[in-house]
């Protein structure tokens, strides 16, 4: 081992806890060491880390750039730039860099620590890099929106001078000259964009290290003056000084002198899929980041292949089980029979011999006939709506005002069907009109919508898993599918699990006041009327003539909401021009209102009125962001919101201290801190009057105890020898949560303490406070909320009833006990994955509005960072239904090992990225495999591809599986040119006996770190 390797081992530690395998940590450190040594050579400027998904590329890159900063002779002027695809990845990188320097960097170097404060590192739009910022994180989408629409050339010029370049004199001179050269004409927009990018380069300081995450996004190269490429690629390459435009520099020779070619000295590219079809894509990527690099003179794939080993490292995730080494593909159970059930010997997913089956065949027949006439009997994989859902109503398209990266308003169609397709020309499902017409006909005949056979079977299986609180990640292609599945699974969960199992089971425990559960169920059942009213209102407001009439000022200004609601219903009822619509209103609303109580009638009208109010707001003023991550639609969350029956309990929770931890009582039992009891002054508690809430007085006590312990307490390493036995009910005079840990999580909490005895007491107390906040919010906002409400509704002792509801194995809310034990056992993993700052407000912002099922897409306004953090917790949400917006960037692996590709993509690298969300270091499957050392069914990642036997869908999954097998087989053969078929022939006869089996041979990388020679 040479000196530099010894130095690095004393600077970095990649195994900060036992959950990270030694072999994996050693490999990461080896890649960091060799990567740094390689780039530290003046002759080398590009390193490509192409490890497969989940091997920790982020941490490896963070380690390399940290070493450059550590060894820099002038740390104060050292600059790092990170370019990531999306906003949520900016947040992730900020968090991971903070984690790395706080946990993996072993030295106390003040300059390094100050560099990683990140106060201003995330940039919402591209600008010249601030010389004061040690680290800058851009997102690729901001490169695409550098020049935006404006109210005229002069206004656009002023926008750049004032807003983008802050009245910099050099920039002002260049932009004035550009105006005279007609660069601000619409016909010269491309030249203007590139000029602005060069100008930003000129005004930026030199970058020491550049990291490009998901570098494959630049695979088509930078373009040149003749060949136009994507706006993102062109702007990136000019900003980084990787391309020279002769005409621009002929027009602005003074600018050419200031541009840095390149802007970044050292470049680290990260991607698990460095090339899609051929090696030239790797050269194209690097050419977007620097002008001179190792592949400059390589003209063919053969020449590139000869150089790959000199700058690229590619490793596979492997497990050492007992004495055998297995690769990631061998640790997956791929369910290729279309089944949705998690069983080893699965059967093909089939339809019952019912009308449902006949109806499905009719849709297929009509679709095939249509495709034969319009599309040469073929379709893109994943682009038939009927495979996912029968809900294809896209008639209600609307435009909303949004703000782009630069704050300039633009209109956007927010009802597009797919977020990504292979061809930009094809944006809608190729069977859209066929399915719509047949479904509408069915609805007119039977007054309801038909069940979707595949969708129904998936929902039923997910509910089965939800009974065991198993988490599932479901990917769809269509945006509408994410919302539909969320709604349908949520409704089944409410009825089959909450009402039929939890509530009715709880009712048997109660000795009195059993009607509280009946009241909840009754209210739930009547809620459907309100839902129907809202649905009708949406239909109503989609009609232009009605929309114009109800937006009349007199109608909006009606003060009495009941009168306004009735007027709206009456208006709907008298829409005599549309007989079908009138019948729908009559059936759904008027008849229902005739037979319900006046109170329910008022509530129904209030529901309509609220929806109407939202409609009026959207159509009379600029749209406003909804509160982030406010999940609506889950009855047993809405029940506790303001103006609902459960709200008084929610306010009571915040007055009481039921769910706080009493540190003094905990310490008296576990004896983890030695202190002088006579010296701890809590006399002020006697002065607290009854008017002060218990929670306020408890908070004051806790703050005093924490402050005293941090100053005078000493961690007691012999705590485990004391108070080993616990008597139930021994600590009745303390809080519920304190009793919960002492009486029912004794073993888990002792282990939690034991892991921290070697830490500083401040760190120990901070961890205890974080644990307390997490557990408190489980009862206030999560799985313990309903149980607490039921316990409080009884006239008996609150704590004893709540224990009965939770503790025994057959208790209706026993899963709350298991969830809390998991939180204690996996505390370090949970905190490092979600709460890196250990900030109480951050924890509370994540653990609010917890629901069992979340559906999301790129078209909603939900905070994806918060959704991901919630899903990385052991409790709610149990199901995440998403489009490809979660395909890359966010890790979702900590407590989920089931993934359903309900809507598939043609590109196998996209499918691999999806599965990689839960198949990575420290995943649930990873931990189980390492603990058990057994490669059995239950420990594997479960990958599902739901499809129906004897359907055209078989054709598309067969092609997908062929693509996937080719992708896996050639994963480590980067020199292989690949072509993946994206279209499917509907007339090709494919049987289920032709389904390709998954690749099960062990994968070997020929580009791993051991073969990388510095």
mmCIF file of N, CA and C in Angstrom, residues 682-792:
data_model
loop_
_atom_site.group_PDB
_atom_site.id
_atom_site.type_symbol
_atom_site.label_atom_id
_atom_site.label_comp_id
_atom_site.label_asym_id
_atom_site.label_seq_id
_atom_site.Cartn_x
_atom_site.Cartn_y
_atom_site.Cartn_z
ATOM 1 N N UNK A 682 -35.959 20.932 39.252
ATOM 2 C CA UNK A 682 -37.224 20.991 38.529
ATOM 3 C C UNK A 682 -38.301 21.667 39.374
ATOM 4 N N UNK A 683 -37.868 22.505 40.301
ATOM 5 C CA UNK A 683 -38.822 23.170 41.198
ATOM 6 C C UNK A 683 -39.800 24.066 40.447
ATOM 7 N N UNK A 684 -39.396 24.550 39.284
ATOM 8 C CA UNK A 684 -40.265 25.459 38.540
ATOM 9 C C UNK A 684 -41.583 24.793 38.138
ATOM 10 N N UNK A 685 -41.587 23.462 38.094
ATOM 11 C CA UNK A 685 -42.805 22.769 37.692
ATOM 12 C C UNK A 685 -43.953 23.012 38.672
ATOM 13 N N UNK A 686 -43.620 23.262 39.950
ATOM 14 C CA UNK A 686 -44.665 23.510 40.944
ATOM 15 C C UNK A 686 -45.392 24.820 40.684
ATOM 16 N N UNK A 687 -44.744 25.724 39.941
ATOM 17 C CA UNK A 687 -45.335 27.029 39.675
ATOM 18 C C UNK A 687 -46.254 27.022 38.453
ATOM 19 N N UNK A 688 -46.286 25.930 37.744
ATOM 20 C CA UNK A 688 -47.100 25.863 36.530
ATOM 21 C C UNK A 688 -48.571 25.712 36.917
ATOM 22 N N UNK A 689 -49.403 26.596 36.437
ATOM 23 C CA UNK A 689 -50.821 26.612 36.797
ATOM 24 C C UNK A 689 -51.611 25.653 35.915
ATOM 25 N N UNK A 690 -52.821 25.265 36.353
ATOM 26 C CA UNK A 690 -53.642 24.327 35.570
ATOM 27 C C UNK A 690 -54.017 24.868 34.198
ATOM 28 N N UNK A 691 -53.974 26.210 34.050
ATOM 29 C CA UNK A 691 -54.351 26.777 32.756
ATOM 30 C C UNK A 691 -53.340 26.451 31.667
ATOM 31 N N UNK A 692 -52.118 26.157 32.081
ATOM 32 C CA UNK A 692 -51.068 25.839 31.108
ATOM 33 C C UNK A 692 -51.235 24.393 30.641
ATOM 34 N N UNK A 693 -51.175 24.183 29.338
ATOM 35 C CA UNK A 693 -51.373 22.846 28.791
ATOM 36 C C UNK A 693 -50.289 21.891 29.294
ATOM 37 N N UNK A 694 -50.679 20.614 29.450
ATOM 38 C CA UNK A 694 -49.705 19.612 29.877
ATOM 39 C C UNK A 694 -48.513 19.572 28.930
ATOM 40 N N UNK A 695 -48.799 19.688 27.648
ATOM 41 C CA UNK A 695 -47.716 19.604 26.666
ATOM 42 C C UNK A 695 -46.712 20.735 26.833
ATOM 43 N N UNK A 696 -47.200 21.922 27.203
ATOM 44 C CA UNK A 696 -46.298 23.057 27.392
ATOM 45 C C UNK A 696 -45.402 22.852 28.606
ATOM 46 N N UNK A 697 -46.005 22.408 29.725
ATOM 47 C CA UNK A 697 -45.201 22.175 30.926
ATOM 48 C C UNK A 697 -44.220 21.035 30.703
ATOM 49 N N UNK A 698 -44.682 20.008 29.977
ATOM 50 C CA UNK A 698 -43.799 18.877 29.698
ATOM 51 C C UNK A 698 -42.625 19.310 28.823
ATOM 52 N N UNK A 699 -42.899 20.171 27.836
ATOM 53 C CA UNK A 699 -41.836 20.674 26.978
ATOM 54 C C UNK A 699 -40.799 21.428 27.795
ATOM 55 N N UNK A 700 -41.273 22.233 28.743
ATOM 56 C CA UNK A 700 -40.355 22.993 29.595
ATOM 57 C C UNK A 700 -39.484 22.054 30.423
ATOM 58 N N UNK A 701 -40.096 21.023 30.979
ATOM 59 C CA UNK A 701 -39.342 20.046 31.766
ATOM 60 C C UNK A 701 -38.304 19.342 30.896
ATOM 61 N N UNK A 702 -38.734 18.908 29.701
ATOM 62 C CA UNK A 702 -37.823 18.185 28.808
ATOM 63 C C UNK A 702 -36.622 19.036 28.433
ATOM 64 N N UNK A 703 -36.862 20.292 28.111
ATOM 65 C CA UNK A 703 -35.765 21.188 27.745
ATOM 66 C C UNK A 703 -34.774 21.334 28.897
ATOM 67 N N UNK A 704 -35.301 21.438 30.111
ATOM 68 C CA UNK A 704 -34.425 21.571 31.278
ATOM 69 C C UNK A 704 -33.602 20.313 31.495
ATOM 70 N N UNK A 705 -34.241 19.153 31.374
ATOM 71 C CA UNK A 705 -33.543 17.883 31.571
ATOM 72 C C UNK A 705 -32.481 17.675 30.507
ATOM 73 N N UNK A 706 -32.825 17.921 29.247
ATOM 74 C CA UNK A 706 -31.855 17.759 28.162
ATOM 75 C C UNK A 706 -30.659 18.688 28.360
ATOM 76 N N UNK A 707 -30.939 19.918 28.738
ATOM 77 C CA UNK A 707 -29.860 20.885 28.942
ATOM 78 C C UNK A 707 -28.946 20.441 30.084
ATOM 79 N N UNK A 708 -29.543 19.967 31.173
ATOM 80 C CA UNK A 708 -28.745 19.519 32.317
ATOM 81 C C UNK A 708 -27.911 18.294 31.954
ATOM 82 N N UNK A 709 -28.552 17.300 31.323
ATOM 83 C CA UNK A 709 -27.832 16.076 30.944
ATOM 84 C C UNK A 709 -26.669 16.378 29.997
ATOM 85 N N UNK A 710 -26.871 17.282 29.058
ATOM 86 C CA UNK A 710 -25.809 17.583 28.092
ATOM 87 C C UNK A 710 -24.602 18.230 28.761
ATOM 88 N N UNK A 711 -24.840 18.929 29.884
ATOM 89 C CA UNK A 711 -23.745 19.628 30.572
ATOM 90 C C UNK A 711 -23.101 18.782 31.665
ATOM 91 N N UNK A 712 -23.918 17.997 32.375
ATOM 92 C CA UNK A 712 -23.380 17.316 33.560
ATOM 93 C C UNK A 712 -23.594 15.807 33.546
ATOM 94 N N UNK A 713 -24.348 15.298 32.593
ATOM 95 C CA UNK A 713 -24.589 13.864 32.559
ATOM 96 C C UNK A 713 -23.420 13.094 31.985
ATOM 97 N N UNK A 714 -23.314 11.817 32.367
ATOM 98 C CA UNK A 714 -22.253 10.930 31.867
ATOM 99 C C UNK A 714 -22.909 9.636 31.415
ATOM 100 N N UNK A 715 -22.612 9.210 30.183
ATOM 101 C CA UNK A 715 -23.190 7.964 29.683
ATOM 102 C C UNK A 715 -22.670 6.791 30.498
ATOM 103 N N UNK A 716 -23.583 5.904 30.901
ATOM 104 C CA UNK A 716 -23.267 4.788 31.785
ATOM 105 C C UNK A 716 -23.169 3.497 30.976
ATOM 106 N N UNK A 717 -21.956 2.991 30.818
ATOM 107 C CA UNK A 717 -21.754 1.811 29.984
ATOM 108 C C UNK A 717 -22.283 0.530 30.617
ATOM 109 N N UNK A 718 -22.613 0.546 31.897
ATOM 110 C CA UNK A 718 -23.086 -0.670 32.568
ATOM 111 C C UNK A 718 -24.599 -0.715 32.704
ATOM 112 N N UNK A 719 -25.291 0.102 31.901
ATOM 113 C CA UNK A 719 -26.752 0.205 32.060
ATOM 114 C C UNK A 719 -27.481 -1.114 31.841
ATOM 115 N N UNK A 720 -26.934 -1.979 30.999
ATOM 116 C CA UNK A 720 -27.647 -3.214 30.642
ATOM 117 C C UNK A 720 -27.759 -4.169 31.818
ATOM 118 N N UNK A 721 -26.972 -3.982 32.864
ATOM 119 C CA UNK A 721 -27.014 -4.889 34.014
ATOM 120 C C UNK A 721 -28.077 -4.491 35.043
ATOM 121 N N UNK A 722 -28.739 -3.391 34.761
ATOM 122 C CA UNK A 722 -29.680 -2.850 35.748
ATOM 123 C C UNK A 722 -31.098 -2.865 35.184
ATOM 124 N N UNK A 723 -32.065 -3.139 36.059
ATOM 125 C CA UNK A 723 -33.485 -3.064 35.701
ATOM 126 C C UNK A 723 -33.838 -3.923 34.482
ATOM 127 N N UNK A 724 -33.373 -5.154 34.483
ATOM 128 C CA UNK A 724 -33.659 -6.010 33.341
ATOM 129 C C UNK A 724 -35.117 -6.447 33.288
ATOM 130 N N UNK A 725 -35.767 -6.540 34.446
ATOM 131 C CA UNK A 725 -37.148 -7.002 34.480
ATOM 132 C C UNK A 725 -38.101 -5.811 34.479
ATOM 133 N N UNK A 726 -39.168 -5.956 33.728
ATOM 134 C CA UNK A 726 -40.162 -4.884 33.629
ATOM 135 C C UNK A 726 -41.524 -5.415 34.050
ATOM 136 N N UNK A 727 -42.172 -4.718 34.958
ATOM 137 C CA UNK A 727 -43.517 -5.080 35.376
ATOM 138 C C UNK A 727 -44.522 -4.209 34.638
ATOM 139 N N UNK A 728 -45.506 -4.851 34.011
ATOM 140 C CA UNK A 728 -46.530 -4.113 33.283
ATOM 141 C C UNK A 728 -47.309 -3.227 34.260
ATOM 142 N N UNK A 729 -47.466 -1.976 33.918
ATOM 143 C CA UNK A 729 -48.206 -1.043 34.766
ATOM 144 C C UNK A 729 -47.371 -0.391 35.840
ATOM 145 N N UNK A 730 -46.088 -0.726 35.895
ATOM 146 C CA UNK A 730 -45.213 -0.182 36.936
ATOM 147 C C UNK A 730 -45.045 1.334 36.821
ATOM 148 N N UNK A 731 -45.173 1.863 35.597
ATOM 149 C CA UNK A 731 -44.907 3.294 35.364
ATOM 150 C C UNK A 731 -46.170 4.014 34.922
ATOM 151 N N UNK A 732 -47.256 3.794 35.622
ATOM 152 C CA UNK A 732 -48.530 4.384 35.212
ATOM 153 C C UNK A 732 -48.536 5.905 35.288
ATOM 154 N N UNK A 733 -47.679 6.463 36.102
ATOM 155 C CA UNK A 733 -47.712 7.909 36.317
ATOM 156 C C UNK A 733 -46.879 8.677 35.309
ATOM 157 N N UNK A 734 -46.467 8.033 34.265
ATOM 158 C CA UNK A 734 -45.712 8.747 33.233
ATOM 159 C C UNK A 734 -46.530 8.779 31.949
ATOM 160 N N UNK A 735 -45.904 9.132 30.825
ATOM 161 C CA UNK A 735 -46.632 9.256 29.563
ATOM 162 C C UNK A 735 -46.856 7.887 28.924
ATOM 163 N N UNK A 736 -47.821 7.835 28.022
ATOM 164 C CA UNK A 736 -48.108 6.586 27.320
ATOM 165 C C UNK A 736 -46.884 6.097 26.553
ATOM 166 N N UNK A 737 -46.229 6.988 25.799
ATOM 167 C CA UNK A 737 -45.105 6.571 24.960
ATOM 168 C C UNK A 737 -43.933 6.086 25.812
ATOM 169 N N UNK A 738 -43.724 6.699 26.977
ATOM 170 C CA UNK A 738 -42.656 6.240 27.871
ATOM 171 C C UNK A 738 -42.942 4.829 28.350
ATOM 172 N N UNK A 739 -44.184 4.591 28.757
ATOM 173 C CA UNK A 739 -44.577 3.237 29.161
ATOM 174 C C UNK A 739 -44.433 2.255 27.998
ATOM 175 N N UNK A 740 -44.792 2.709 26.823
ATOM 176 C CA UNK A 740 -44.738 1.862 25.628
ATOM 177 C C UNK A 740 -43.315 1.319 25.437
ATOM 178 N N UNK A 741 -42.322 2.187 25.535
ATOM 179 C CA UNK A 741 -40.940 1.751 25.336
ATOM 180 C C UNK A 741 -40.468 0.849 26.470
ATOM 181 N N UNK A 742 -40.804 1.213 27.698
ATOM 182 C CA UNK A 742 -40.332 0.441 28.844
ATOM 183 C C UNK A 742 -40.983 -0.933 28.892
ATOM 184 N N UNK A 743 -42.292 -0.991 28.673
ATOM 185 C CA UNK A 743 -43.026 -2.229 28.885
ATOM 186 C C UNK A 743 -43.097 -3.138 27.658
ATOM 187 N N UNK A 744 -43.033 -2.544 26.462
ATOM 188 C CA UNK A 744 -43.297 -3.354 25.271
ATOM 189 C C UNK A 744 -42.196 -3.284 24.209
ATOM 190 N N UNK A 745 -41.222 -2.402 24.387
ATOM 191 C CA UNK A 745 -40.078 -2.329 23.453
ATOM 192 C C UNK A 745 -38.769 -2.342 24.241
ATOM 193 N N UNK A 746 -38.769 -3.064 25.345
ATOM 194 C CA UNK A 746 -37.625 -3.045 26.255
ATOM 195 C C UNK A 746 -36.348 -3.526 25.576
ATOM 196 N N UNK A 747 -36.440 -4.662 24.906
ATOM 197 C CA UNK A 747 -35.255 -5.246 24.252
ATOM 198 C C UNK A 747 -34.748 -4.330 23.145
ATOM 199 N N UNK A 748 -35.669 -3.837 22.326
ATOM 200 C CA UNK A 748 -35.282 -2.994 21.191
ATOM 201 C C UNK A 748 -34.644 -1.690 21.669
ATOM 202 N N UNK A 749 -35.227 -1.106 22.714
ATOM 203 C CA UNK A 749 -34.693 0.162 23.187
ATOM 204 C C UNK A 749 -33.343 -0.018 23.890
ATOM 205 N N UNK A 750 -33.136 -1.127 24.568
ATOM 206 C CA UNK A 750 -31.829 -1.393 25.168
ATOM 207 C C UNK A 750 -30.758 -1.505 24.080
ATOM 208 N N UNK A 751 -31.088 -2.203 23.001
ATOM 209 C CA UNK A 751 -30.131 -2.297 21.890
ATOM 210 C C UNK A 751 -29.844 -0.918 21.308
ATOM 211 N N UNK A 752 -30.887 -0.099 21.194
ATOM 212 C CA UNK A 752 -30.728 1.262 20.677
ATOM 213 C C UNK A 752 -29.750 2.047 21.552
ATOM 214 N N UNK A 753 -29.894 1.942 22.874
ATOM 215 C CA UNK A 753 -28.994 2.646 23.802
ATOM 216 C C UNK A 753 -27.580 2.114 23.668
ATOM 217 N N UNK A 754 -27.452 0.810 23.608
ATOM 218 C CA UNK A 754 -26.140 0.168 23.589
ATOM 219 C C UNK A 754 -25.296 0.613 22.394
ATOM 220 N N UNK A 755 -25.946 0.833 21.242
ATOM 221 C CA UNK A 755 -25.218 1.264 20.045
ATOM 222 C C UNK A 755 -24.634 2.663 20.195
ATOM 223 N N UNK A 756 -25.118 3.435 21.180
ATOM 224 C CA UNK A 756 -24.741 4.853 21.283
ATOM 225 C C UNK A 756 -23.886 5.181 22.495
ATOM 226 N N UNK A 757 -23.493 4.185 23.252
ATOM 227 C CA UNK A 757 -22.763 4.461 24.485
ATOM 228 C C UNK A 757 -21.374 5.038 24.248
ATOM 229 N N UNK A 758 -20.838 4.827 23.055
ATOM 230 C CA UNK A 758 -19.505 5.365 22.756
ATOM 231 C C UNK A 758 -19.551 6.747 22.113
ATOM 232 N N UNK A 759 -20.736 7.280 21.939
ATOM 233 C CA UNK A 759 -20.857 8.604 21.311
ATOM 234 C C UNK A 759 -20.767 9.698 22.366
ATOM 235 N N UNK A 760 -20.705 10.944 21.919
ATOM 236 C CA UNK A 760 -20.761 12.079 22.831
ATOM 237 C C UNK A 760 -22.170 12.177 23.407
ATOM 238 N N UNK A 761 -22.268 12.675 24.635
ATOM 239 C CA UNK A 761 -23.587 12.731 25.258
ATOM 240 C C UNK A 761 -24.523 13.667 24.509
ATOM 241 N N UNK A 762 -23.976 14.729 23.889
ATOM 242 C CA UNK A 762 -24.831 15.623 23.088
ATOM 243 C C UNK A 762 -25.433 14.885 21.910
ATOM 244 N N UNK A 763 -24.606 14.032 21.267
ATOM 245 C CA UNK A 763 -25.097 13.248 20.132
ATOM 246 C C UNK A 763 -26.159 12.248 20.590
ATOM 247 N N UNK A 764 -25.908 11.614 21.740
ATOM 248 C CA UNK A 764 -26.863 10.654 22.295
ATOM 249 C C UNK A 764 -28.207 11.327 22.553
ATOM 250 N N UNK A 765 -28.178 12.478 23.177
ATOM 251 C CA UNK A 765 -29.415 13.178 23.524
ATOM 252 C C UNK A 765 -30.144 13.674 22.274
ATOM 253 N N UNK A 766 -29.376 14.093 21.274
ATOM 254 C CA UNK A 766 -30.000 14.524 20.026
ATOM 255 C C UNK A 766 -30.714 13.355 19.359
ATOM 256 N N UNK A 767 -30.071 12.181 19.338
ATOM 257 C CA UNK A 767 -30.708 10.989 18.768
ATOM 258 C C UNK A 767 -31.974 10.622 19.543
ATOM 259 N N UNK A 768 -31.914 10.748 20.867
ATOM 260 C CA UNK A 768 -33.096 10.439 21.677
ATOM 261 C C UNK A 768 -34.236 11.396 21.356
ATOM 262 N N UNK A 769 -33.892 12.655 21.154
ATOM 263 C CA UNK A 769 -34.920 13.646 20.813
ATOM 264 C C UNK A 769 -35.514 13.349 19.441
ATOM 265 N N UNK A 770 -34.680 12.969 18.476
ATOM 266 C CA UNK A 770 -35.157 12.632 17.131
ATOM 267 C C UNK A 770 -36.083 11.411 17.193
ATOM 268 N N UNK A 771 -35.679 10.392 17.955
ATOM 269 C CA UNK A 771 -36.519 9.210 18.110
ATOM 270 C C UNK A 771 -37.867 9.585 18.704
ATOM 271 N N UNK A 772 -37.840 10.460 19.698
ATOM 272 C CA UNK A 772 -39.075 10.904 20.336
ATOM 273 C C UNK A 772 -39.999 11.603 19.347
ATOM 274 N N UNK A 773 -39.449 12.465 18.513
ATOM 275 C CA UNK A 773 -40.261 13.203 17.534
ATOM 276 C C UNK A 773 -40.862 12.256 16.505
ATOM 277 N N UNK A 774 -40.083 11.287 16.037
ATOM 278 C CA UNK A 774 -40.586 10.330 15.050
ATOM 279 C C UNK A 774 -41.745 9.519 15.638
ATOM 280 N N UNK A 775 -41.545 8.974 16.834
ATOM 281 C CA UNK A 775 -42.584 8.151 17.443
ATOM 282 C C UNK A 775 -43.833 8.966 17.767
ATOM 283 N N UNK A 776 -43.648 10.180 18.217
ATOM 284 C CA UNK A 776 -44.784 11.053 18.515
ATOM 285 C C UNK A 776 -45.638 11.262 17.280
ATOM 286 N N UNK A 777 -44.994 11.476 16.143
ATOM 287 C CA UNK A 777 -45.743 11.756 14.920
ATOM 288 C C UNK A 777 -46.408 10.523 14.331
ATOM 289 N N UNK A 778 -45.940 9.340 14.682
ATOM 290 C CA UNK A 778 -46.641 8.129 14.261
ATOM 291 C C UNK A 778 -48.033 8.094 14.886
ATOM 292 N N UNK A 779 -48.144 8.538 16.140
ATOM 293 C CA UNK A 779 -49.447 8.568 16.809
ATOM 294 C C UNK A 779 -50.257 9.798 16.445
ATOM 295 N N UNK A 780 -49.593 10.882 16.139
ATOM 296 C CA UNK A 780 -50.332 12.104 15.816
ATOM 297 C C UNK A 780 -50.809 12.153 14.372
ATOM 298 N N UNK A 781 -50.045 11.560 13.472
ATOM 299 C CA UNK A 781 -50.339 11.724 12.048
ATOM 300 C C UNK A 781 -50.374 10.428 11.255
ATOM 301 N N UNK A 782 -49.967 9.325 11.851
ATOM 302 C CA UNK A 782 -49.802 8.099 11.077
ATOM 303 C C UNK A 782 -50.675 6.957 11.533
ATOM 304 N N UNK A 783 -50.072 5.783 11.612
ATOM 305 C CA UNK A 783 -50.831 4.557 11.850
ATOM 306 C C UNK A 783 -51.457 4.493 13.234
ATOM 307 N N UNK A 784 -50.958 5.287 14.189
ATOM 308 C CA UNK A 784 -51.512 5.261 15.536
ATOM 309 C C UNK A 784 -52.618 6.269 15.772
ATOM 310 N N UNK A 785 -52.923 7.103 14.779
ATOM 311 C CA UNK A 785 -53.896 8.184 14.957
ATOM 312 C C UNK A 785 -55.296 7.650 15.262
ATOM 313 N N UNK A 786 -55.781 6.732 14.446
ATOM 314 C CA UNK A 786 -57.138 6.209 14.626
ATOM 315 C C UNK A 786 -57.249 5.422 15.927
ATOM 316 N N UNK A 787 -56.221 4.651 16.266
ATOM 317 C CA UNK A 787 -56.236 3.875 17.512
ATOM 318 C C UNK A 787 -56.328 4.806 18.714
ATOM 319 N N UNK A 788 -55.573 5.893 18.694
ATOM 320 C CA UNK A 788 -55.617 6.851 19.789
ATOM 321 C C UNK A 788 -56.985 7.489 19.936
ATOM 322 N N UNK A 789 -57.602 7.813 18.817
ATOM 323 C CA UNK A 789 -58.945 8.410 18.847
ATOM 324 C C UNK A 789 -59.949 7.444 19.473
ATOM 325 N N UNK A 790 -59.896 6.175 19.072
ATOM 326 C CA UNK A 790 -60.826 5.191 19.619
ATOM 327 C C UNK A 790 -60.620 5.020 21.120
ATOM 328 N N UNK A 791 -59.363 4.999 21.551
ATOM 329 C CA UNK A 791 -59.082 4.860 22.985
ATOM 330 C C UNK A 791 -59.629 6.048 23.763
ATOM 331 N N UNK A 792 -59.492 7.244 23.220
ATOM 332 C CA UNK A 792 -59.961 8.446 23.902
ATOM 333 C C UNK A 792 -61.477 8.524 23.956
#
